[in-house]
Coordinates of C-alpha atoms in Angstrom, one line a residue:
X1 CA 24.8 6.9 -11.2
X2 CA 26.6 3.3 -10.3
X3 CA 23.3 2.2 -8.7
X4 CA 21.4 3.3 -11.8
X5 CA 23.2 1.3 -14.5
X6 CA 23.8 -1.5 -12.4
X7 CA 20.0 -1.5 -12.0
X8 CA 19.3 -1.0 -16.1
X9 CA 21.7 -4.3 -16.5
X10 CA 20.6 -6.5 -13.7
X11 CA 17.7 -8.9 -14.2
X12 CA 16.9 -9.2 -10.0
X13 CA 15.1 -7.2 -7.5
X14 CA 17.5 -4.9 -5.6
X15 CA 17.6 -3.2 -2.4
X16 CA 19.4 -0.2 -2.1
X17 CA 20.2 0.5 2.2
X18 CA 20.9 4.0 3.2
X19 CA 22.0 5.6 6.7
X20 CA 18.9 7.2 7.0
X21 CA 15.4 8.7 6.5
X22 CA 17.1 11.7 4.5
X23 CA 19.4 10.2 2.8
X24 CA 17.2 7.4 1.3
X25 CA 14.8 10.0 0.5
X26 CA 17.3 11.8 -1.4
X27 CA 18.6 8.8 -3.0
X28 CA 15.3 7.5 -4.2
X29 CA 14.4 11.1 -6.2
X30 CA 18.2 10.6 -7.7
X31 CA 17.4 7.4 -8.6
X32 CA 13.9 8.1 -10.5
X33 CA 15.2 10.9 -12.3
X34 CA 18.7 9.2 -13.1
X35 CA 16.1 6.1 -14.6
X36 CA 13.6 8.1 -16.5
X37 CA 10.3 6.1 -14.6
X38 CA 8.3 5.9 -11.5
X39 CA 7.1 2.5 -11.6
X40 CA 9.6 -0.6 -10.1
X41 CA 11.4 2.4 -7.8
X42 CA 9.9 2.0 -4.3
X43 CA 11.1 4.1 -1.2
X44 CA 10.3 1.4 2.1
X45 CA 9.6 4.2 4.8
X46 CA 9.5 2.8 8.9
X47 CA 5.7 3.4 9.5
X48 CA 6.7 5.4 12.8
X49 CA 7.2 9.1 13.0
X50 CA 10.2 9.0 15.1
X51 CA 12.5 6.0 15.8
X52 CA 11.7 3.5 17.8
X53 CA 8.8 5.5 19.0
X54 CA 6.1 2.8 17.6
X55 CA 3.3 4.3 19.1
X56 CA 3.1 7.0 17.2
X57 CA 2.3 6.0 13.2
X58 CA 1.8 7.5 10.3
X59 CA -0.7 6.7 8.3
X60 CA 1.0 8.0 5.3
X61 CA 3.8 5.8 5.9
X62 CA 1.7 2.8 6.7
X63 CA -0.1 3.0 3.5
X64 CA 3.4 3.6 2.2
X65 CA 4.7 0.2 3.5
X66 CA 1.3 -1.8 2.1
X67 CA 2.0 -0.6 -1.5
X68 CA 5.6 -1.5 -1.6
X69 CA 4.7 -5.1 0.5
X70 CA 1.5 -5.5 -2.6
X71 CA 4.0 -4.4 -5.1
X72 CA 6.6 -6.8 -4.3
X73 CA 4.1 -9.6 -4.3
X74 CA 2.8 -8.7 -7.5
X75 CA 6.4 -8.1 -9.0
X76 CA 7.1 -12.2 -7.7
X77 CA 4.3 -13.6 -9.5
X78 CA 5.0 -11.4 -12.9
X79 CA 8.6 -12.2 -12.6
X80 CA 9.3 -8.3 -12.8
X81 CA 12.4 -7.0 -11.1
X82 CA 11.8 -4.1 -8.5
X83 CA 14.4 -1.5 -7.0
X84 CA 14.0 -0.7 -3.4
X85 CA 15.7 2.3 -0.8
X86 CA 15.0 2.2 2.8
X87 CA 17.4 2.5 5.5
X88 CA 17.8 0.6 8.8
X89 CA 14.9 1.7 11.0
X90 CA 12.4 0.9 8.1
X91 CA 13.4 -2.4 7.7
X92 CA 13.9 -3.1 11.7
X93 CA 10.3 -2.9 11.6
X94 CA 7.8 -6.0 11.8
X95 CA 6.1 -6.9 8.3
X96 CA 3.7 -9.4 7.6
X97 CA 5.1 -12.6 6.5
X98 CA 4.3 -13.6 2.6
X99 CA 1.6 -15.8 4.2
X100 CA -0.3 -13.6 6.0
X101 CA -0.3 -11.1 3.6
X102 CA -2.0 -13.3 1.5
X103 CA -4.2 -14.1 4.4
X104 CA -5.0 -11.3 5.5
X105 CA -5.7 -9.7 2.2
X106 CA -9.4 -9.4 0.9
X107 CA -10.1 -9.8 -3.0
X108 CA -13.5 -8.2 -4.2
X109 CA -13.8 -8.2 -8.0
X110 CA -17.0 -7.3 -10.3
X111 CA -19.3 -10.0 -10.5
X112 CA -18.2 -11.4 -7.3
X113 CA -20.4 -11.9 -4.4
X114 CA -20.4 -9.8 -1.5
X115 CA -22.2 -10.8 1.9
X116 CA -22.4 -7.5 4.1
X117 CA -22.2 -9.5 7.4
X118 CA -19.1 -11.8 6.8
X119 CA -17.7 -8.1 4.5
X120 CA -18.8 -6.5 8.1
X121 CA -16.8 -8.9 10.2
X122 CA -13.9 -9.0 8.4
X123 CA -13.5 -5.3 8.1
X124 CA -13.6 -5.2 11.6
X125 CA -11.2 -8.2 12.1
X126 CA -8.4 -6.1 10.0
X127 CA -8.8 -3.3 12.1
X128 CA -11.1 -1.0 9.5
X129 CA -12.9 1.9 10.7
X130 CA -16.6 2.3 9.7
X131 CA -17.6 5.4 8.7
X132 CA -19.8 7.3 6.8
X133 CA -17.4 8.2 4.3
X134 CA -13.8 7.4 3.5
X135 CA -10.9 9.8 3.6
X136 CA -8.4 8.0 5.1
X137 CA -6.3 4.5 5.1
X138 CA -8.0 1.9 7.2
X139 CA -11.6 3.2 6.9
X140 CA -15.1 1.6 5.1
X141 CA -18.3 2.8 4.3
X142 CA -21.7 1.3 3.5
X143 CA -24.5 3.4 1.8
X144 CA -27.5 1.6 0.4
X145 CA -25.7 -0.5 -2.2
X146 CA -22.1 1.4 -2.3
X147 CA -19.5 0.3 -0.6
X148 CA -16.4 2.6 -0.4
X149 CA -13.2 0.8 1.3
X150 CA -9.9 2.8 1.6
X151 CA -7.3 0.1 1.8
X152 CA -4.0 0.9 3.1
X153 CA -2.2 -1.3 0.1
X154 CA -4.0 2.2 -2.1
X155 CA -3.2 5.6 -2.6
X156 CA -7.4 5.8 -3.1
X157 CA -10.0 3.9 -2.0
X158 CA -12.2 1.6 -3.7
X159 CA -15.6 2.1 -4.5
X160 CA -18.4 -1.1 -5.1
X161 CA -21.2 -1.2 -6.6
X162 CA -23.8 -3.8 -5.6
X163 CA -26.9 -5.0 -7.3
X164 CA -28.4 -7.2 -4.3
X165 CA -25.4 -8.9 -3.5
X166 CA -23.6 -9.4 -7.0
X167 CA -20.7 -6.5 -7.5
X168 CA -21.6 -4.8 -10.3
X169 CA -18.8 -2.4 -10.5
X170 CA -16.0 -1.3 -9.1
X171 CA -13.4 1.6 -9.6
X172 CA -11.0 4.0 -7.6
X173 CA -11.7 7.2 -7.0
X174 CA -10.4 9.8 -4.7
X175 CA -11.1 10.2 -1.1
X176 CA -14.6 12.8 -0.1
X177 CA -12.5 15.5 1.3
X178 CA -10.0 15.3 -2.1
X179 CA -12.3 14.9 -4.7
X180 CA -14.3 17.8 -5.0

């Protein structure tokens, strides 16, 4: 209840540091119910499915860690505060620094230009999967002149529409195996 009003009266992103997984999950549900609202409360889960076992990731999780990284960017440059829980094997994990984020990001917009080689490449440089259709974080697909990409800063992937190589549209949607 403390951390609640002392996030209604503070004007400053805050980070809220439980003993663990658990108990920052617990504390996070608290905290949106105690708060009324979903958006601004983010939950900073370690992308691993056991401690220090890095090896084995969850996807899930991964995406998890994008949105929260995408949202706090976004939060900076609106001047919006944001509350954060995580605990310490979470943030004992390796992020991108602000400036590879940035880097390493890839902004397609309608009416943008898309060249399916250099699109192709980079895709591959960030680790994307092609496939024929999307259902998971970290994959892309290419059919005729759509152009599905499930990034992992998403809860659902993107979906272009080209006309030659001019975006004509674009929109979320949910994954193939979700959305019938």
């Amino acid at each position: 209840i403390i951390a609640a009003a002392v996030q209604v009266k503070q004007e400053e992103t805050s980070l809220f540091i439980l003993n663990d997984k658990e108990e920052a999950a617990y504390f996070f549900d608290d905290l949106k119910k105690l708060l009324e609202r979903n958006e601004g409360i983010f939950l900073f889960p370690a992308s691993c499915k056991k401690p220090y076992h890095y090896e084995e990731t969850d996807n899930a999780n991964v995406l998890q860690r994008a949105e929260v990284l995408s949202a706090l960017l976004e939060a900076e440059k609106n001047a919006e505060k944001v509350l954060l829980v995580s605990y310490p094997e979470a943030l004992a994990e390796m992020v991108l620094n602000r400036r590879s984020l940035v880097a390493e990001s890839v902004h397609l917009q309608k009416g943008g230009i898309l060249s399916f080689d250099a699109f192709h490449e980079r895709m591959h440089q960030l680790g994307y999967e092609k496939t024929d259709f999307v259902s998971e974080p970290g994959q892309f697909a290419v059919r005729g002149f759509i152009v599905d990409v499930f990034s992992y800063s998403s809860e659902f992937p993107y979906r272009l529409e080209l006309l030659d190589d001019e975006i004509s549209g674009e929109h979320r949607s949910k994954p193939a195996k979700e959305a019938g």
